[in-house]
Coordinates of C-alpha atoms in Angstrom, one line a residue:
X1 CA -0.1 2.0 -11.6
X2 CA -0.2 5.8 -11.3
X3 CA 2.4 8.0 -9.6
X4 CA 0.4 8.4 -6.4
X5 CA 0.1 4.7 -5.8
X6 CA 3.8 4.2 -6.5
X7 CA 4.7 7.0 -4.0
X8 CA 2.3 5.6 -1.4
X9 CA 3.8 2.1 -1.7
X10 CA 7.4 3.5 -1.5
X11 CA 6.5 5.4 1.7
X12 CA 4.9 2.3 3.2
X13 CA 8.0 0.3 2.2
X14 CA 10.4 2.8 3.9
X15 CA 8.3 3.0 7.1
X16 CA 8.1 -0.8 7.2
X17 CA 11.8 -1.2 6.8
X18 CA 12.4 1.4 9.6
X19 CA 10.0 -0.4 11.9
X20 CA 11.3 -3.9 11.2
X21 CA 15.0 -2.8 11.5
X22 CA 14.2 -1.1 14.9
X23 CA 12.5 -4.2 16.1
X24 CA 15.3 -6.4 15.0
X25 CA 17.9 -4.2 16.6
X26 CA 15.9 -4.3 19.9
X27 CA 15.9 -8.1 19.9
X28 CA 19.5 -8.9 18.8
X29 CA 22.6 -7.7 20.3
X30 CA 24.5 -5.6 17.7
X31 CA 27.9 -4.5 19.1
X32 CA 28.0 -0.8 18.4
X33 CA 24.3 -0.1 18.0
X34 CA 22.9 -1.9 21.1
X35 CA 24.4 0.7 23.4
X36 CA 22.7 3.5 21.5
X37 CA 19.4 1.6 21.6
X38 CA 19.7 1.0 25.3
X39 CA 20.0 4.8 25.8
X40 CA 17.1 5.4 23.4
X41 CA 14.8 3.0 25.1
X42 CA 14.9 5.0 28.3
X43 CA 14.1 8.3 26.5
X44 CA 10.5 9.5 26.5
X45 CA 10.4 10.3 22.8
X46 CA 11.4 6.7 21.9
X47 CA 8.0 5.3 22.9
X48 CA 6.1 8.1 21.2
X49 CA 8.1 7.5 18.0
X50 CA 7.4 3.8 18.0
X51 CA 3.7 4.4 18.8
X52 CA 3.3 7.1 16.1
X53 CA 5.0 4.8 13.5
X54 CA 2.8 1.9 14.5
X55 CA -0.3 4.1 14.3
X56 CA 0.7 5.4 10.9
X57 CA 1.2 1.9 9.6
X58 CA -2.1 0.8 11.1
X59 CA -4.0 3.5 9.4
X60 CA -2.3 2.8 6.0
X61 CA -3.0 -1.0 6.3
X62 CA -6.6 -0.3 7.3
X63 CA -7.0 1.8 4.2
X64 CA -5.5 -1.0 2.2
X65 CA -7.8 -3.5 3.8
X66 CA -10.9 -1.4 3.1
X67 CA -9.8 -0.8 -0.4
X68 CA -9.3 -4.5 -1.0
X69 CA -12.7 -5.4 0.4
X70 CA -14.8 -2.6 -1.1
X71 CA -13.2 -1.8 -4.4
X72 CA -14.6 -3.0 -7.6
X73 CA -12.5 -4.2 -10.5
X74 CA -12.3 -1.8 -13.4
X75 CA -14.9 -2.2 -16.1
X76 CA -13.6 -4.0 -19.1
X77 CA -13.9 -1.8 -22.1
X78 CA -12.6 -2.0 -25.6
X79 CA -11.1 1.3 -26.8
X80 CA -10.6 1.9 -30.4
X81 CA -8.8 5.0 -31.6
X82 CA -9.8 6.2 -35.0
X83 CA -9.0 9.3 -37.0
X84 CA -12.2 10.9 -35.8
X85 CA -11.8 10.1 -32.1
X86 CA -11.8 7.4 -29.5
X87 CA -14.6 4.8 -29.4
X88 CA -15.2 2.9 -26.1
X89 CA -17.4 -0.2 -26.1
X90 CA -18.1 -2.0 -22.8
X91 CA -17.8 -5.8 -22.5
X92 CA -21.5 -6.1 -21.7
X93 CA -22.4 -4.3 -25.0
X94 CA -20.1 -6.7 -27.0
X95 CA -21.6 -9.7 -25.2
X96 CA -25.2 -8.6 -25.8
X97 CA -24.5 -7.8 -29.5
X98 CA -22.9 -11.3 -30.0
X99 CA -25.9 -13.0 -28.3
X100 CA -28.4 -11.2 -30.5
X101 CA -26.3 -12.1 -33.6
X102 CA -26.2 -15.8 -32.5
X103 CA -30.0 -15.8 -31.7
X104 CA -30.8 -14.5 -35.2
X105 CA -29.2 -17.6 -36.7

């Protein structure tokens, strides 16, 4: 997994934790935090914040969904590193070579 994917997953995890904790705090009565949340709920920025976080997560999950549906698995290649360089052979080439060898017998 490359660094960009790891960073993206970390951001999604942080945003998901923030959203889930805010939702949990709105449902349950937490002694010291519930008074703050009651004040926040009546503020105009609170709704915009919740909507913007929800929209951000919706866009990210739509990207994940489309990536999952339309992405192709990586081609299976065999890479051999020699003193003269790197040789890459695809799985289809190996299969066709093996089939031709079997047919000759």
